[in-house]
Tab-separated table of C-alpha atoms in Angstrom:
chain	number	residue	atom	x	y	z
A	1	MET	CA	66.419	-105.860	133.250
A	2	THR	CA	65.645	-104.227	130.015
A	3	ALA	CA	68.983	-103.081	127.971
A	4	PRO	CA	68.965	-99.700	127.236
A	5	ALA	CA	68.540	-98.289	123.550
A	6	ASN	CA	72.091	-98.125	121.684
A	7	ALA	CA	72.229	-96.354	118.700
A	8	LYS	CA	75.508	-98.128	117.686
A	9	ASN	CA	73.606	-101.172	118.085
A	10	PRO	CA	72.048	-102.476	115.055
A	11	TYR	CA	69.652	-104.969	116.322
A	12	TYR	CA	66.216	-103.817	118.073
A	13	THR	CA	66.693	-105.120	121.991
A	14	THR	CA	64.178	-102.690	123.901
A	15	TYR	CA	61.634	-104.667	125.493
A	16	GLY	CA	59.695	-104.739	128.926
A	17	GLY	CA	58.093	-102.109	130.624
A	18	HIS	CA	54.371	-101.856	131.206
A	19	PRO	CA	51.981	-99.171	129.446
A	20	PRO	CA	49.947	-97.052	131.001
A	21	GLN	CA	45.918	-97.622	131.672
A	22	THR	CA	45.186	-94.480	129.466
A	23	ASP	CA	46.360	-96.472	126.310
A	24	LEU	CA	44.522	-98.225	123.551
A	25	LEU	CA	44.647	-101.834	123.695
A	26	THR	CA	44.845	-102.119	119.860
A	27	ASP	CA	48.060	-103.257	118.488
A	28	ARG	CA	49.497	-105.241	115.357
A	29	ALA	CA	49.224	-109.126	116.973
A	30	ILE	CA	48.044	-111.498	114.459
A	31	VAL	CA	47.296	-115.539	115.115
A	32	THR	CA	46.158	-117.686	112.072
A	33	GLU	CA	46.349	-121.300	111.263
A	34	ALA	CA	48.769	-119.671	108.657
A	35	TYR	CA	51.072	-117.525	110.611
A	36	THR	CA	51.360	-115.798	113.687
A	37	VAL	CA	52.744	-112.209	114.153
A	38	ILE	CA	53.844	-111.053	117.671
A	39	PRO	CA	54.827	-107.127	117.234
A	40	ARG	CA	57.488	-105.485	119.664
A	41	GLY	CA	54.644	-103.639	121.791
A	42	VAL	CA	53.586	-106.918	123.357
A	43	LEU	CA	56.787	-107.996	124.586
A	44	ARG	CA	56.327	-106.618	128.003
A	45	ASP	CA	57.281	-107.591	131.773
A	46	ILE	CA	54.127	-109.737	132.285
A	47	VAL	CA	54.713	-111.789	129.426
A	48	THR	CA	57.918	-113.150	130.231
A	49	SER	CA	58.736	-116.889	131.224
A	50	VAL	CA	61.366	-118.290	133.583
A	51	PHE	CA	63.477	-121.514	132.589
A	52	PRO	CA	64.438	-122.918	136.163
A	53	GLU	CA	68.146	-123.999	134.475
A	54	TRP	CA	68.951	-120.488	134.221
A	55	SER	CA	69.661	-118.072	137.077
A	56	ASN	CA	68.886	-114.109	136.985
A	57	THR	CA	67.231	-114.453	133.519
A	58	ARG	CA	63.974	-114.047	131.869
A	59	ALA	CA	62.509	-114.744	128.249
A	60	TRP	CA	59.828	-114.140	125.604
A	61	VAL	CA	58.794	-117.382	124.288
A	62	LEU	CA	58.190	-116.621	120.461
A	63	ASN	CA	57.333	-119.785	119.208
A	64	ARG	CA	56.497	-123.355	120.319
A	65	PRO	CA	55.268	-126.197	118.268
A	66	VAL	CA	51.546	-125.672	118.284
A	67	ALA	CA	48.443	-127.222	116.337
A	68	GLY	CA	48.080	-124.963	113.199
A	69	GLY	CA	51.529	-123.152	113.447
A	70	PRO	CA	55.081	-124.009	112.986
A	71	THR	CA	55.996	-127.390	114.518
A	72	THR	CA	59.741	-127.934	114.011
A	73	PHE	CA	61.554	-125.567	116.690
A	74	ALA	CA	61.160	-123.212	119.676
A	75	GLN	CA	62.237	-119.692	119.814
A	76	SER	CA	63.192	-117.419	122.883
A	77	ILE	CA	64.392	-113.917	123.379
A	78	VAL	CA	66.578	-114.395	126.785
A	79	GLU	CA	67.697	-111.536	128.573
A	80	VAL	CA	70.420	-112.642	131.272
A	81	GLY	CA	71.480	-110.062	133.902
A	82	PRO	CA	74.718	-109.591	135.852
A	83	GLY	CA	76.016	-112.765	136.879
A	84	GLY	CA	73.377	-114.789	135.924
A	85	GLY	CA	73.440	-117.926	133.577
A	86	SER	CA	73.328	-121.579	133.415
A	87	THR	CA	75.697	-124.624	134.078
A	88	LYS	CA	73.179	-126.816	131.994
A	89	PRO	CA	70.917	-124.749	129.822
A	90	GLU	CA	69.671	-127.610	127.640
A	91	PRO	CA	67.168	-130.015	129.424
A	92	GLN	CA	66.554	-132.447	126.418
A	93	GLN	CA	69.657	-134.292	125.076
A	94	GLU	CA	68.064	-134.937	121.649
A	95	VAL	CA	67.766	-130.821	121.235
A	96	SER	CA	70.225	-128.688	119.038
A	97	GLY	CA	70.116	-125.435	119.617
A	98	PHE	CA	71.447	-121.699	117.938
A	99	ILE	CA	72.130	-118.745	120.087
A	100	PHE	CA	72.259	-115.216	118.708
A	101	VAL	CA	73.323	-112.537	120.464
A	102	VAL	CA	71.684	-108.844	119.897
A	103	ALA	CA	73.228	-107.070	122.779
A	104	GLY	CA	75.856	-107.461	125.458
A	105	GLU	CA	78.097	-110.358	125.687
A	106	LEU	CA	77.585	-113.978	126.903
A	107	ALA	CA	80.497	-116.038	127.782
A	108	LEU	CA	79.825	-119.474	126.251
A	109	THR	CA	81.591	-122.806	127.125
A	110	ILE	CA	80.843	-125.252	124.596
A	111	GLU	CA	82.579	-129.087	125.239
A	112	GLY	CA	85.529	-127.269	127.509
A	113	GLU	CA	86.158	-124.375	125.154
A	114	GLU	CA	85.287	-120.974	126.467
A	115	HIS	CA	83.936	-118.000	123.712
A	116	LEU	CA	82.816	-114.793	124.253
A	117	LEU	CA	79.841	-113.713	122.017
A	118	SER	CA	79.167	-109.816	121.656
A	119	GLU	CA	76.580	-108.608	119.511
A	120	GLY	CA	76.399	-110.293	116.040
A	121	GLY	CA	78.311	-113.787	117.738
A	122	PHE	CA	76.298	-116.937	117.170
A	123	ALA	CA	76.702	-120.665	118.139
A	124	TYR	CA	75.177	-123.789	116.974
A	125	LEU	CA	74.853	-126.546	119.783
A	126	PRO	CA	75.140	-129.756	118.744
A	127	ALA	CA	72.252	-132.137	120.351
A	128	GLY	CA	73.639	-133.720	123.355
A	129	ALA	CA	76.871	-131.315	123.590
A	130	GLN	CA	77.712	-130.382	127.282
A	131	TRP	CA	77.274	-126.344	127.144
A	132	SER	CA	76.992	-123.617	129.605
A	133	ALA	CA	76.262	-119.848	129.041
A	134	ASN	CA	76.986	-117.415	131.529
A	135	ASN	CA	76.880	-113.181	131.866
A	136	ASN	CA	80.229	-111.832	133.286
A	137	THR	CA	79.410	-107.907	132.356
A	138	ALA	CA	77.490	-105.404	134.689
A	139	GLU	CA	75.353	-105.137	131.579
A	140	VAL	CA	72.350	-107.227	130.413
A	141	ALA	CA	73.145	-109.870	127.525
A	142	THR	CA	70.213	-110.499	125.095
A	143	PHE	CA	70.041	-113.004	122.669
A	144	HIS	CA	67.586	-115.229	120.635
A	145	TRP	CA	67.794	-119.030	121.291
A	146	ILE	CA	66.419	-121.361	118.785
A	147	ARG	CA	65.878	-124.884	119.638
A	148	LYS	CA	65.091	-128.116	117.576
A	149	ARG	CA	64.991	-131.571	118.076
A	150	TYR	CA	67.744	-132.959	115.685
A	151	GLU	CA	67.230	-135.414	113.319
A	152	PRO	CA	69.824	-138.045	112.543
A	153	LEU	CA	70.722	-138.519	109.033
A	154	GLU	CA	72.048	-142.312	108.568
A	155	GLY	CA	75.668	-142.717	107.250
A	156	VAL	CA	76.292	-138.849	107.941
A	157	ALA	CA	77.848	-137.709	111.256
A	158	ALA	CA	75.970	-135.080	113.264
A	159	PRO	CA	77.659	-131.802	112.969
A	160	GLY	CA	80.073	-130.392	115.769
A	161	PRO	CA	79.785	-126.857	117.300
A	162	VAL	CA	80.165	-123.788	115.208
A	163	VAL	CA	81.115	-120.351	116.720
A	164	GLY	CA	81.063	-117.162	114.657
A	165	ASN	CA	79.759	-113.367	114.291
A	166	GLU	CA	77.839	-112.383	111.387
A	167	HIS	CA	79.844	-109.350	110.641
A	168	ASP	CA	82.620	-112.030	110.016
A	169	ILE	CA	80.830	-113.411	107.129
A	170	GLU	CA	80.165	-112.144	103.860
A	171	PRO	CA	76.465	-111.708	102.470
A	172	GLY	CA	75.537	-113.449	99.218
A	173	ALA	CA	73.922	-111.674	96.829
A	174	MET	CA	70.333	-113.016	95.352
A	175	PRO	CA	70.455	-113.670	91.573
A	176	ASP	CA	69.158	-110.524	89.440
A	177	THR	CA	68.926	-108.100	92.529
A	178	ASP	CA	72.205	-105.920	92.105
A	179	GLY	CA	72.770	-106.599	95.872
A	180	LYS	CA	70.020	-105.178	97.007
A	181	TRP	CA	68.805	-108.408	98.674
A	182	ARG	CA	71.550	-110.578	99.904
A	183	THR	CA	71.850	-113.402	102.637
A	184	THR	CA	74.626	-114.063	105.524
A	185	ARG	CA	74.140	-118.062	106.104
A	186	MET	CA	75.468	-118.497	109.229
A	187	LEU	CA	75.349	-122.315	108.850
A	188	ASP	CA	76.552	-124.158	105.851
A	189	PRO	CA	73.367	-124.697	103.822
A	190	ASP	CA	75.272	-127.371	101.627
A	191	ASP	CA	76.236	-129.618	104.686
A	192	VAL	CA	73.242	-132.000	105.086
A	193	ALA	CA	74.409	-132.656	108.484
A	194	PHE	CA	72.224	-129.499	109.728
A	195	ASP	CA	68.612	-130.178	109.700
A	196	PHE	CA	67.802	-126.580	109.918
A	197	GLY	CA	69.177	-122.957	108.787
A	198	VAL	CA	69.793	-119.764	110.387
A	199	ASN	CA	70.378	-116.683	108.012
A	200	ILE	CA	70.453	-112.897	108.431
A	201	VAL	CA	68.284	-111.756	105.146
A	202	THR	CA	69.185	-107.809	103.945
A	203	PHE	CA	66.982	-105.836	102.030
A	204	GLU	CA	68.056	-102.283	101.025
A	205	PRO	CA	64.779	-99.453	100.588
A	206	GLY	CA	62.787	-100.416	97.808
A	207	ALA	CA	64.153	-104.018	97.461
A	208	SER	CA	61.554	-106.942	97.315
A	209	ILE	CA	60.848	-110.642	97.207
A	210	PRO	CA	58.937	-110.333	93.822
A	211	PHE	CA	56.941	-113.642	93.880
A	212	ALA	CA	55.152	-115.332	96.597
A	213	GLU	CA	57.394	-118.046	98.076
A	214	THR	CA	55.376	-120.799	98.760
A	215	HIS	CA	57.460	-123.986	100.153
A	216	VAL	CA	57.687	-126.688	102.827
A	217	MET	CA	59.766	-124.994	105.160
A	218	GLU	CA	58.655	-123.312	108.309
A	219	HIS	CA	59.914	-119.883	109.416
A	220	GLY	CA	60.636	-117.648	112.399
A	221	LEU	CA	61.496	-114.416	111.212
A	222	TYR	CA	62.576	-111.802	113.765
A	223	VAL	CA	63.188	-107.707	112.514
A	224	LEU	CA	66.471	-106.943	113.774
A	225	GLU	CA	66.408	-103.651	111.736
A	226	GLY	CA	63.997	-101.217	109.738
A	227	LYS	CA	60.601	-101.922	108.656
A	228	ALA	CA	58.691	-103.332	105.899
A	229	VAL	CA	55.165	-104.453	104.285
A	230	TYR	CA	55.012	-108.108	104.464
A	231	ARG	CA	53.018	-110.892	102.300
A	232	LEU	CA	51.652	-113.538	104.995
A	233	ASN	CA	49.415	-115.768	103.103
A	234	ASP	CA	46.707	-113.461	101.624
A	235	ASP	CA	47.323	-110.354	103.860
A	236	TRP	CA	50.178	-107.492	104.054
A	237	VAL	CA	50.985	-106.549	107.124
A	238	GLU	CA	53.237	-103.809	108.325
A	239	VAL	CA	56.396	-104.882	110.390
A	240	GLU	CA	59.082	-103.065	111.982
A	241	ALA	CA	62.527	-103.690	113.907
A	242	GLY	CA	61.436	-105.452	116.942
A	243	ASP	CA	58.592	-107.458	115.295
A	244	TYR	CA	58.451	-111.477	114.821
A	245	MET	CA	56.518	-113.757	112.670
A	246	ALA	CA	56.017	-117.290	112.813
A	247	LEU	CA	55.258	-119.049	109.245
A	248	ARG	CA	53.712	-122.536	108.878
A	249	ALA	CA	54.633	-124.625	106.077
A	250	PHE	CA	53.488	-123.702	102.796
A	251	CYS	CA	52.599	-120.158	104.090
A	252	PRO	CA	52.865	-117.774	101.133
A	253	GLN	CA	55.136	-115.223	101.877
A	254	ALA	CA	56.937	-111.860	100.032
A	255	CYS	CA	57.822	-108.416	101.087
A	256	TYR	CA	58.820	-105.013	100.055
A	257	ALA	CA	61.317	-103.117	102.029
A	258	GLY	CA	60.002	-99.916	103.406
A	259	GLY	CA	63.343	-97.828	104.136
A	260	PRO	CA	64.812	-95.406	105.424
A	261	SER	CA	67.425	-97.751	106.422
A	262	ASN	CA	67.782	-101.562	105.400
A	263	PHE	CA	65.184	-103.940	106.345
A	264	ARG	CA	66.703	-107.119	108.184
A	265	TYR	CA	65.546	-110.172	109.661
A	266	LEU	CA	66.806	-113.060	111.649
A	267	LEU	CA	65.700	-116.032	109.469
A	268	TYR	CA	65.118	-119.727	110.841
A	269	LYS	CA	64.421	-122.604	108.584
A	270	ASP	CA	64.195	-126.512	108.772
A	271	GLN	CA	65.936	-127.724	105.688
A	272	ASN	CA	68.091	-130.865	104.533
A	273	ARG	CA	65.546	-133.907	105.846
A	274	GLN	CA	62.966	-135.906	103.584
A	275	ILE	CA	59.374	-135.788	104.887
A	276	GLN	CA	58.945	-138.547	107.230
A	277	LEU	CA	55.213	-140.364	106.758
């Protein structure tokens, strides 16, 4: 059910298959108490999960709350075959979600309103919302699904659904970078009703994060395009399109974009809430 490689698609989506017995098992997978790296080469057929609420669907679970790792969210790559989908995808009423389509088309209905998400399309799904998702095409639809238990904020109404496409959003340049490091924000970071953010971060070849970011927000980073050398805690790790990184709170991070194309990744981070003690 793997989607074919598409030169026009800017997002890496070639998963599955099985290596021959002649291959060495050495790869770039790393699990530490500060971070995890899941390289694209280990996203094989035999490590997929089945979500019982979905039909003709398989998924690679990239992150779940575990001791020593990020605890605020779950993230999966989901492949929905032709005719597949779900009429009740989210099993927990208190959990909000975010979908980002990387291949094919996904028909999404939220509170009775229909939307067609193509590549680059996204949707924020509020906790408790009634929604369904289906693939009505003859090709595989692939998307990232981020899930987080929503933290209500006293005196602030919970956000409603948000639907859009990253290609319709003007990226914001980071200060003092001449636009070579820019961020596409798919949820309004100034709206405190949202308790997480999902962005696409773009670095042109040679651009960098010029300091070791060390902060309370947990991260999930999926590389959509290009390659880089990424600083994780006290290690420098090479990453490329299709790789995934999960960072616990306060894990130092930085990077250098390697080229020849832009280095782009889908970024999750928890935000806008006081620390619960």
